[in-house]
Short mmCIF file of C-alpha atoms and ligand atoms in Angstrom, two decimals:
data_model
loop_
_atom_site.label_atom_id
_atom_site.label_comp_id
_atom_site.label_asym_id
_atom_site.label_seq_id
_atom_site.Cartn_x
_atom_site.Cartn_y
_atom_site.Cartn_z
CA MET A 149 13.61 37.50 7.12
CA SER A 150 14.15 37.22 10.54
CA GLN A 151 16.12 34.59 12.18
CA LEU A 152 13.58 32.61 14.18
CA SER A 153 14.54 28.97 15.36
CA ASP A 154 17.87 27.07 16.01
CA LEU A 155 16.54 22.65 15.98
CA LYS A 156 19.08 20.48 17.39
CA VAL A 157 19.02 17.09 15.09
CA ASP A 158 21.50 14.24 14.04
CA ILE A 159 20.90 14.20 10.16
CA ALA A 160 19.67 17.09 8.01
CA ILE A 161 19.09 15.93 4.45
CA ALA A 162 18.59 18.69 2.33
CA GLY A 163 16.30 17.55 -0.37
CA GLY A 164 13.24 15.21 -0.73
CA GLY A 165 13.47 13.86 -3.94
CA PRO A 166 13.08 9.99 -4.43
CA VAL A 167 16.67 9.90 -2.62
CA GLY A 168 16.94 11.68 -0.15
CA SER A 169 13.58 10.48 0.81
CA ALA A 170 14.48 7.10 0.13
CA LEU A 171 17.24 8.07 2.46
CA ALA A 172 14.89 8.98 5.23
CA LEU A 173 12.70 5.92 4.79
CA ALA A 174 16.04 3.76 5.71
CA LEU A 175 16.60 5.77 8.64
CA ALA A 176 13.44 5.95 10.48
CA PRO A 177 13.84 2.65 11.86
CA GLN A 178 17.28 3.79 13.50
CA GLY A 179 16.46 6.38 16.58
CA TYR A 180 18.34 9.24 15.21
CA THR A 181 16.85 12.83 14.88
CA VAL A 182 16.64 13.04 11.02
CA THR A 183 15.16 16.23 9.35
CA LEU A 184 14.37 16.59 5.77
CA LEU A 185 14.14 19.81 4.35
CA ASN A 186 12.04 19.86 0.73
CA PRO A 187 10.42 22.75 -1.01
CA PRO A 188 7.14 22.95 -2.05
CA ALA A 189 6.80 20.89 -5.11
CA PRO A 190 7.44 23.00 -8.74
CA GLY A 191 4.11 23.88 -10.59
CA ALA A 192 4.65 21.08 -13.02
CA PRO A 193 4.98 17.60 -12.85
CA ASP A 194 7.95 15.93 -13.82
CA LEU A 195 7.75 13.95 -16.51
CA ARG A 196 10.20 11.67 -16.88
CA PRO A 197 9.79 7.15 -17.10
CA LEU A 198 12.11 5.70 -14.52
CA ALA A 199 13.46 2.26 -15.26
CA LEU A 200 14.32 0.64 -11.83
CA SER A 201 16.29 -2.52 -11.73
CA TYR A 202 15.44 -5.81 -9.78
CA GLY A 203 17.91 -4.74 -7.58
CA SER A 204 15.76 -1.47 -6.36
CA ARG A 205 13.03 -3.72 -6.39
CA LEU A 206 14.28 -5.54 -3.40
CA ILE A 207 15.69 -2.17 -1.73
CA LEU A 208 11.96 -0.41 -2.23
CA GLU A 209 10.60 -3.43 -0.55
CA ARG A 210 12.54 -3.04 2.65
CA LEU A 211 11.66 0.05 3.25
CA GLY A 212 8.00 -0.49 2.67
CA VAL A 213 7.65 1.47 -0.38
CA TRP A 214 7.01 -1.41 -2.88
CA SER A 215 3.08 -2.35 -1.49
CA HIS A 216 2.10 1.43 -2.38
CA LEU A 217 4.23 1.25 -5.80
CA ALA A 218 3.72 -2.01 -7.59
CA PRO A 219 -0.04 -1.20 -8.91
CA ASP A 220 1.25 1.08 -10.91
CA VAL A 221 4.52 -0.41 -12.19
CA THR A 222 4.86 -2.07 -15.98
CA ALA A 223 7.54 -5.32 -15.36
CA ILE A 224 10.22 -5.60 -18.10
CA GLN A 225 11.23 -9.63 -18.76
CA THR A 226 13.62 -8.86 -22.22
CA ILE A 227 15.81 -6.07 -23.47
CA HIS A 228 16.42 -5.47 -26.69
CA VAL A 229 19.82 -4.03 -27.05
CA SER A 230 20.84 -2.95 -31.20
CA GLN A 231 22.36 0.11 -33.15
CA ARG A 232 21.21 1.58 -35.54
CA GLY A 233 22.87 1.47 -39.18
CA GLY A 234 24.51 -1.89 -37.85
CA PHE A 235 23.93 -4.94 -37.56
CA GLY A 236 24.54 -6.99 -33.55
CA ARG A 237 22.11 -7.34 -31.68
CA VAL A 238 21.43 -8.59 -27.81
CA ASN A 239 18.53 -9.60 -25.60
CA MET A 240 18.65 -10.08 -22.43
CA ARG A 241 15.86 -12.31 -20.72
CA ALA A 242 15.36 -12.28 -16.47
CA ALA A 243 15.51 -15.82 -16.60
CA GLU A 244 19.48 -15.60 -17.47
CA ILE A 245 20.08 -14.47 -13.81
CA GLY A 246 17.49 -16.22 -12.23
CA VAL A 247 15.18 -12.80 -11.24
CA PRO A 248 11.24 -12.63 -11.70
CA GLU A 249 11.65 -9.25 -13.88
CA LEU A 250 14.66 -7.72 -14.94
CA GLY A 251 13.23 -4.36 -14.07
CA TYR A 252 9.99 -1.75 -13.53
CA VAL A 253 9.11 1.56 -15.48
CA VAL A 254 7.52 3.88 -13.38
CA PRO A 255 7.19 7.96 -13.50
CA TYR A 256 9.33 9.97 -11.70
CA GLN A 257 6.39 11.76 -9.77
CA THR A 258 4.32 8.30 -8.91
CA LEU A 259 7.86 6.65 -7.10
CA LEU A 260 8.10 10.54 -6.15
CA SER A 261 4.54 9.87 -4.21
CA ALA A 262 4.65 6.10 -3.12
CA ILE A 263 8.14 7.14 -0.99
CA THR A 264 6.71 10.58 0.01
CA LEU A 265 3.27 8.18 1.70
CA THR A 266 5.65 5.72 3.59
CA LEU A 267 7.21 8.76 4.71
CA ALA A 268 4.02 9.95 6.51
CA ASP A 269 2.77 6.48 7.36
CA ASN A 270 6.48 6.58 9.38
CA ASN A 271 5.97 9.81 10.90
CA ALA A 272 9.15 10.58 9.64
CA ASN A 273 9.76 15.36 10.20
CA ILE A 274 9.70 16.77 6.88
CA LEU A 275 9.68 20.61 6.66
CA ALA A 276 8.64 22.31 3.41
CA ALA A 277 11.41 24.37 3.12
CA GLN A 278 14.49 25.22 0.98
CA MET A 279 17.71 25.07 2.28
CA THR A 280 19.41 28.24 1.84
CA HIS A 281 23.06 27.99 3.07
CA TRP A 282 25.14 25.55 4.85
CA LYS A 283 28.50 25.46 6.63
CA ALA A 284 30.69 22.47 7.62
CA GLY A 285 32.21 23.04 11.21
CA GLU A 286 32.43 20.80 14.97
CA VAL A 287 28.61 20.45 13.48
CA ALA A 288 26.62 21.41 10.34
CA GLN A 289 24.76 24.49 9.90
CA VAL A 290 22.16 24.57 8.05
CA GLU A 291 19.81 27.52 7.16
CA TYR A 292 16.62 27.58 5.92
CA SER A 293 13.73 29.50 4.50
CA PHE A 294 10.21 28.20 5.80
CA ALA A 295 6.99 29.95 4.98
CA ASP A 296 8.94 32.96 4.24
CA GLN A 297 10.81 32.79 7.05
CA ALA A 298 14.50 32.50 7.47
CA GLN A 299 15.27 29.79 10.07
CA SER A 300 18.11 27.75 11.17
CA LEU A 301 19.55 24.30 12.15
CA SER A 302 22.74 22.24 13.31
CA ALA A 303 23.53 18.57 12.44
CA ARG A 304 25.38 16.22 13.09
CA MET A 305 25.85 15.06 9.57
CA LEU A 306 23.95 16.98 6.77
CA VAL A 307 23.32 14.60 4.19
CA LEU A 308 22.71 16.88 0.14
CA ALA A 309 20.53 14.92 -1.73
CA ASP A 310 18.70 18.24 -3.54
CA GLY A 311 19.92 16.64 -6.97
CA GLY A 312 23.25 19.14 -7.03
CA SER A 313 21.00 22.14 -7.87
CA ASN A 314 22.69 24.79 -5.49
CA GLU A 315 26.57 23.82 -6.67
CA SER A 316 28.53 26.30 -7.88
CA GLU A 317 30.76 25.25 -10.62
CA GLY A 318 34.10 25.12 -9.18
CA HIS A 319 33.23 21.98 -7.16
CA VAL A 320 32.38 20.05 -10.02
CA LYS A 321 33.71 18.33 -13.27
CA THR A 322 30.73 18.88 -15.93
CA PHE A 323 30.61 16.87 -18.64
CA LYS A 324 28.16 18.62 -21.46
CA TYR A 325 27.10 15.39 -23.91
CA GLN A 326 25.03 17.91 -26.35
CA GLN A 327 22.14 16.04 -26.15
CA VAL A 328 18.38 16.47 -25.26
CA ALA A 329 16.44 13.47 -23.55
CA ILE A 330 12.96 13.92 -24.95
CA THR A 331 10.24 11.93 -23.06
CA ALA A 332 6.97 10.79 -24.31
CA ARG A 333 3.60 8.02 -24.14
CA VAL A 334 4.07 6.20 -27.15
CA VAL A 335 1.47 3.73 -28.52
CA SER A 336 2.60 1.13 -31.08
CA ARG A 337 0.05 -0.98 -33.19
CA TYR A 338 1.79 -4.11 -31.74
CA PRO A 339 1.42 -4.23 -27.97
CA HIS A 340 5.33 -4.62 -25.48
CA GLN A 341 4.78 -8.24 -24.35
CA ALA A 342 7.04 -6.68 -21.24
CA ARG A 343 10.30 -6.30 -23.72
CA ALA A 344 12.39 -2.84 -23.58
CA PHE A 345 14.15 -2.03 -26.62
CA GLU A 346 17.58 0.14 -26.69
CA ARG A 347 18.58 1.29 -29.82
CA PHE A 348 21.97 2.79 -30.17
CA THR A 349 21.75 5.86 -32.79
CA VAL A 350 25.01 8.38 -33.50
CA ASP A 351 22.87 11.05 -32.17
CA GLY A 352 22.18 9.09 -28.94
CA PRO A 353 20.38 6.17 -27.28
CA LEU A 354 16.57 5.49 -27.36
CA ALA A 355 14.86 3.77 -25.21
CA LEU A 356 11.49 2.08 -25.75
CA LEU A 357 10.39 0.65 -22.40
CA PRO A 358 7.10 -1.29 -22.02
CA PHE A 359 4.50 1.19 -19.54
CA GLY A 360 0.68 0.78 -18.98
CA THR A 361 -0.94 -0.32 -22.36
CA GLY A 362 2.39 1.65 -24.64
CA TRP A 363 5.26 2.35 -24.06
CA ALA A 364 7.73 5.20 -22.33
CA LEU A 365 9.79 6.14 -24.79
CA VAL A 366 13.42 8.11 -23.66
CA TRP A 367 14.59 9.76 -26.80
CA THR A 368 18.25 10.72 -26.95
CA THR A 369 19.04 12.93 -29.67
CA SER A 370 21.56 16.00 -30.53
CA GLU A 371 20.00 19.60 -29.11
CA GLY A 372 19.19 20.83 -32.56
CA ARG A 373 16.75 17.78 -33.49
CA ALA A 374 15.36 17.81 -30.19
CA ALA A 375 14.62 21.64 -30.76
CA GLU A 376 13.00 20.35 -33.99
CA LEU A 377 11.41 17.50 -32.14
CA SER A 378 9.64 19.41 -29.94
CA ALA A 379 7.75 21.82 -32.14
CA VAL A 380 6.46 19.34 -34.86
CA SER A 381 3.35 17.86 -34.75
CA ASP A 382 2.50 14.48 -32.89
CA ALA A 383 1.87 12.84 -35.98
CA GLU A 384 5.27 14.30 -38.08
CA PHE A 385 6.96 13.03 -34.67
CA LEU A 386 5.16 9.90 -34.83
CA ALA A 387 6.59 9.16 -38.30
CA SER A 388 9.75 10.62 -37.32
CA LEU A 389 9.97 8.01 -33.97
CA HIS A 390 8.99 5.32 -36.76
CA ILE A 391 12.61 6.51 -38.59
CA GLU A 392 14.64 6.29 -35.96
CA PHE A 393 13.22 3.35 -34.37
CA GLY A 394 11.69 1.10 -37.34
CA SER A 395 9.24 -1.57 -37.43
CA ARG A 396 9.61 -3.89 -34.17
CA VAL A 397 6.67 -3.03 -32.86
CA GLY A 398 4.45 -1.51 -35.97
CA GLU A 399 3.76 1.91 -36.82
CA PHE A 400 3.11 4.24 -33.37
CA THR A 401 -0.12 6.01 -33.08
CA ALA A 402 -0.35 8.24 -30.66
CA VAL A 403 1.91 10.28 -28.74
CA SER A 404 1.29 12.22 -25.11
CA ASP A 405 3.31 14.04 -22.00
CA ARG A 406 6.48 15.60 -24.29
CA ALA A 407 8.62 16.80 -22.53
CA ALA A 408 12.78 17.52 -22.90
CA TYR A 409 15.57 17.21 -20.38
CA PRO A 410 19.46 18.68 -21.24
CA LEU A 411 22.02 15.94 -20.60
CA ARG A 412 25.32 16.31 -18.94
CA ARG A 413 27.50 14.43 -16.66
CA ARG A 414 28.36 15.51 -13.02
CA GLU A 415 31.16 14.33 -10.51
CA PHE A 416 31.01 16.27 -7.18
CA ASP A 417 33.75 16.71 -5.40
CA SER A 418 33.02 15.04 -1.84
CA ALA A 419 31.94 17.82 0.74
CA PRO A 420 33.54 18.81 4.20
CA THR A 421 33.16 17.03 7.17
CA PRO A 422 30.49 16.37 8.39
CA VAL A 423 28.95 17.13 5.08
CA LEU A 424 28.32 13.90 2.23
CA ARG A 425 26.24 13.52 -1.08
CA ILE A 426 24.48 11.27 -2.52
CA GLY A 427 22.32 10.81 -5.14
CA ASN A 428 22.17 13.55 -8.34
CA ALA A 429 24.00 15.75 -5.43
CA ALA A 430 27.31 13.11 -5.92
CA GLN A 431 26.74 11.83 -9.30
CA THR A 432 24.71 13.39 -12.73
CA LEU A 433 24.59 10.35 -14.80
CA HIS A 434 23.78 10.20 -18.86
CA PRO A 435 20.28 7.88 -18.42
CA VAL A 436 21.59 5.36 -21.12
CA ALA A 437 21.07 2.18 -19.70
CA GLY A 438 18.53 3.64 -16.36
CA GLN A 439 21.26 3.45 -14.54
CA GLY A 440 20.61 7.17 -11.92
CA PHE A 441 18.37 6.59 -9.51
CA ASN A 442 18.93 2.62 -9.13
CA LEU A 443 22.25 3.97 -8.02
CA GLY A 444 21.63 6.90 -5.91
CA LEU A 445 19.13 4.85 -4.10
CA ARG A 446 21.98 2.30 -3.28
CA ASP A 447 24.04 5.01 -2.35
CA ALA A 448 20.68 6.34 0.53
CA TRP A 449 20.18 2.26 1.18
CA PHE A 450 23.83 1.68 2.27
CA LEU A 451 23.97 5.37 3.91
CA ALA A 452 21.34 4.16 6.28
CA GLN A 453 23.53 0.59 6.61
CA HIS A 454 26.26 2.16 7.31
CA GLY A 455 24.45 4.19 9.86
CA ALA A 456 23.06 1.21 11.65
CA THR A 457 26.71 -0.60 12.14
CA SER A 458 28.99 1.61 12.06
CA THR A 459 30.95 1.99 16.08
CA LEU A 460 32.48 5.25 14.65
CA ARG A 461 31.17 8.60 15.63
CA LEU A 462 27.92 9.61 13.05
CA GLY A 463 29.37 12.51 11.02
CA SER A 464 33.07 12.52 11.85
CA SER A 465 35.59 12.16 8.82
CA ALA A 466 36.28 8.84 9.45
CA TRP A 467 32.64 7.74 9.50
CA ILE A 468 31.92 10.02 6.43
CA GLN A 469 35.29 8.25 4.93
CA ALA A 470 34.23 4.57 5.54
CA TYR A 471 31.17 5.40 4.02
CA LEU A 472 32.93 7.09 0.77
CA GLU A 473 35.20 4.20 0.32
CA GLN A 474 32.45 1.36 0.24
CA ARG A 475 29.97 3.43 -2.48
CA GLN A 476 33.92 4.16 -4.64
CA ALA A 477 33.79 1.05 -6.44
CA ASP A 478 30.09 1.31 -7.63
CA ARG A 479 29.98 4.89 -8.28
CA ARG A 480 32.61 4.72 -10.40
CA ALA A 481 31.95 1.94 -12.41
CA SER A 482 28.04 3.39 -13.12
CA LEU A 483 29.75 6.70 -13.75
CA ASP A 484 32.37 4.87 -16.28
CA MET A 485 29.81 2.52 -18.48
CA THR A 486 27.46 5.01 -19.07
CA HIS A 487 29.94 7.93 -20.27
CA SER A 488 31.71 4.99 -22.62
CA LEU A 489 28.65 3.51 -23.89
CA VAL A 490 27.29 6.93 -24.78
CA GLN A 491 30.44 8.27 -26.57
CA TRP A 492 31.65 4.67 -28.28
CA PHE A 493 27.92 4.15 -29.95
CA GLY A 494 28.60 8.04 -31.00
CA ILE A 495 31.22 7.53 -33.24
CA ASP A 496 29.65 7.43 -36.82
CA GLN A 497 32.49 5.23 -38.37
CA PHE A 498 32.16 1.92 -40.19
CA ALA A 499 35.10 0.23 -39.00
CA VAL A 500 33.80 1.35 -35.33
CA ARG A 501 29.72 0.33 -36.33
CA GLN A 502 31.76 -3.09 -37.43
CA ALA A 503 33.24 -3.23 -33.94
CA ARG A 504 30.33 -2.47 -32.14
CA GLY A 505 28.41 -5.15 -34.45
CA LEU A 506 30.75 -7.69 -33.11
CA GLY A 507 31.38 -6.50 -29.61
CA LEU A 508 27.18 -6.84 -29.62
CA GLN A 509 27.31 -10.35 -31.05
CA ILE A 510 30.02 -11.47 -28.95
CA LEU A 511 27.98 -10.46 -25.79
CA GLY A 512 25.17 -12.48 -26.92
CA MET A 513 26.96 -15.52 -27.95
CA LEU A 514 28.88 -15.74 -24.18
CA PRO A 515 26.54 -16.66 -21.49
CA PRO A 516 28.81 -15.97 -18.13
CA LEU A 517 30.22 -12.57 -20.03
CA LYS A 518 26.59 -11.60 -20.75
CA ARG A 519 24.94 -12.55 -16.98
CA HIS A 520 27.78 -10.57 -15.79
CA TRP A 521 26.28 -7.42 -17.18
CA MET A 522 22.86 -8.33 -16.65
CA ARG A 523 23.65 -8.73 -12.46
CA LYS A 524 25.62 -5.41 -13.00
CA LEU A 525 22.60 -3.28 -14.26
CA SER A 526 20.12 -5.15 -11.95
CA PHE A 527 22.07 -5.03 -8.64
CA GLY A 528 25.77 -3.10 -9.39
CA GLN A 529 29.19 -2.90 -8.97
CA ARG A 530 29.55 -5.55 -5.83
C1 FAD B 1322 14.98 12.00 -18.87
C2 FAD B 1322 15.56 11.00 -17.91
C3 FAD B 1322 15.55 9.62 -17.81
C4 FAD B 1322 16.09 9.13 -16.93
N1 FAD B 1322 15.74 7.73 -16.79
C5 FAD B 1322 16.13 6.96 -15.72
C6 FAD B 1322 16.09 5.03 -15.15
O1 FAD B 1322 15.11 5.12 -16.24
N2 FAD B 1322 16.08 4.90 -14.49
C7 FAD B 1322 17.12 5.60 -13.39
O2 FAD B 1322 17.86 4.60 -12.20
N3 FAD B 1322 17.41 6.76 -13.69
C8 FAD B 1322 16.87 8.02 -14.41
N4 FAD B 1322 16.93 9.12 -14.39
C9 FAD B 1322 17.92 9.86 -13.35
C10 FAD B 1322 17.22 10.04 -12.70
O3 FAD B 1322 16.38 10.82 -12.39
C11 FAD B 1322 18.05 11.09 -11.16
O4 FAD B 1322 18.72 9.80 -10.95
C12 FAD B 1322 16.77 10.87 -9.81
O5 FAD B 1322 15.53 11.40 -10.08
C13 FAD B 1322 17.75 11.20 -8.65
O6 FAD B 1322 17.70 12.07 -7.56
P1 FAD B 1322 17.23 12.87 -6.39
O7 FAD B 1322 16.88 12.32 -5.05
O8 FAD B 1322 19.26 12.58 -6.49
O9 FAD B 1322 17.64 14.34 -7.09
P2 FAD B 1322 16.87 14.94 -7.61
O10 FAD B 1322 15.72 14.46 -8.62
O11 FAD B 1322 17.00 16.04 -8.34
O12 FAD B 1322 15.81 15.63 -6.44
C14 FAD B 1322 16.56 16.45 -5.70
C15 FAD B 1322 15.50 17.33 -4.72
O13 FAD B 1322 16.05 18.04 -3.84
C16 FAD B 1322 15.14 19.45 -3.92
N5 FAD B 1322 15.98 20.40 -3.38
C17 FAD B 1322 17.08 21.08 -4.87
N6 FAD B 1322 17.10 22.25 -3.84
C18 FAD B 1322 16.86 22.40 -2.67
C19 FAD B 1322 17.33 23.11 -1.73
N7 FAD B 1322 18.04 24.18 -1.88
N8 FAD B 1322 16.81 22.62 -0.57
C20 FAD B 1322 16.35 21.20 -0.59
N9 FAD B 1322 15.30 20.60 -1.21
C21 FAD B 1322 15.80 21.42 -2.57
C22 FAD B 1322 13.90 19.63 -5.12
O14 FAD B 1322 13.16 19.70 -5.33
C23 FAD B 1322 14.29 17.98 -5.66
O15 FAD B 1322 12.68 17.58 -4.67
C24 FAD B 1322 16.98 9.70 -15.92
C25 FAD B 1322 16.62 10.85 -15.73
C26 FAD B 1322 16.21 12.09 -17.23
C27 FAD B 1322 16.82 13.10 -16.70
#
């Protein structure tokens, strides 16, 4: 491949997933020259459903995305949390923290399309290009492949929002959960009535989220069980789901769009100045409690706010350090909260099951504690 141009920009963003695209959008009014590199979409669509928090809705409204998205989301009014094989449950209602809804369910692909549409309205500079190499120095040097040609650009700051897909293992702490999330659309006998369910099992949490006239399922289970569930017929799948989830929404009558996602937690080292990471390229979370995108969106939003208000030189180590310090508490809390939920609910011992049940009951009986948790889930650690 031959080297062609040498573009110079203020900010290059590698990765046009929902987080990188949201950052490009948030930076659009600020007068920086921004280029977003994103390879053409792979053939198969990403079928995962996302639960957006109310806090994410507020950010998406400010970005002008919400009006494109609103017709396609399903609101969550109540979240019911329980554990399989043990007592204790807690109900969380939107009114308890004074918000109109606790969250919204939308397919990953629909969210991405809404952000991309808004980017087009803003004439953002997007290259259908894959970053192939980057190097930090006075400026960041980025090499990328565009229409089968090697090209390069230099940027005062490079933001890695590539989902962490290009990272060598030396720069990341990885924990393999040995769990797989099976996602699917399912239909049940009774309507969802804007209720979401999070049911913890020792194999992993099972989330049933209201979506359209049915449900979006995120069923986390052991690798072996996931392989079995991926292979069985629809009828067998629905019967297994009924056993795992119980009868709260009646029998399950239809399933479609099954997909499987192996799960791991990843925590990336900081990149050298003037490069930084956001979203899954900074931290990859277990999907329990639906936090990954919501956290990544806050990464993007606060990065753009920092760009608008900081008097420090863009891309300098002081500029980047100030941003990282601002984001540290939220990132740490989300990583620790999701990880400990999975670990704690994964222990298959009678005494621990009793303690968990008690914990859920206490949470339900202490409104200030419950509200504290609900606000954390909705707005992150502030
Ligand atoms: C089963 C499941 C359910 C989930 N449910 C929820 C939920 O309910 N709520 C929630 O908040 N989060 C949820 N998450 C997490 C959420 O999906 C991620 O946190 C989110 O997708 C991260 O977005 P991102 O843009 O950082 O990364 P990604 O979505 O991974 O996007 C990365 C982008 O970078 C591009 N890219 C890769 N390499 C390059 C390169 N070399 N050059 C240029 N571009 C590149 C890719 O093509 C892609 O477009 C869930 C995750 C899973 C697995």
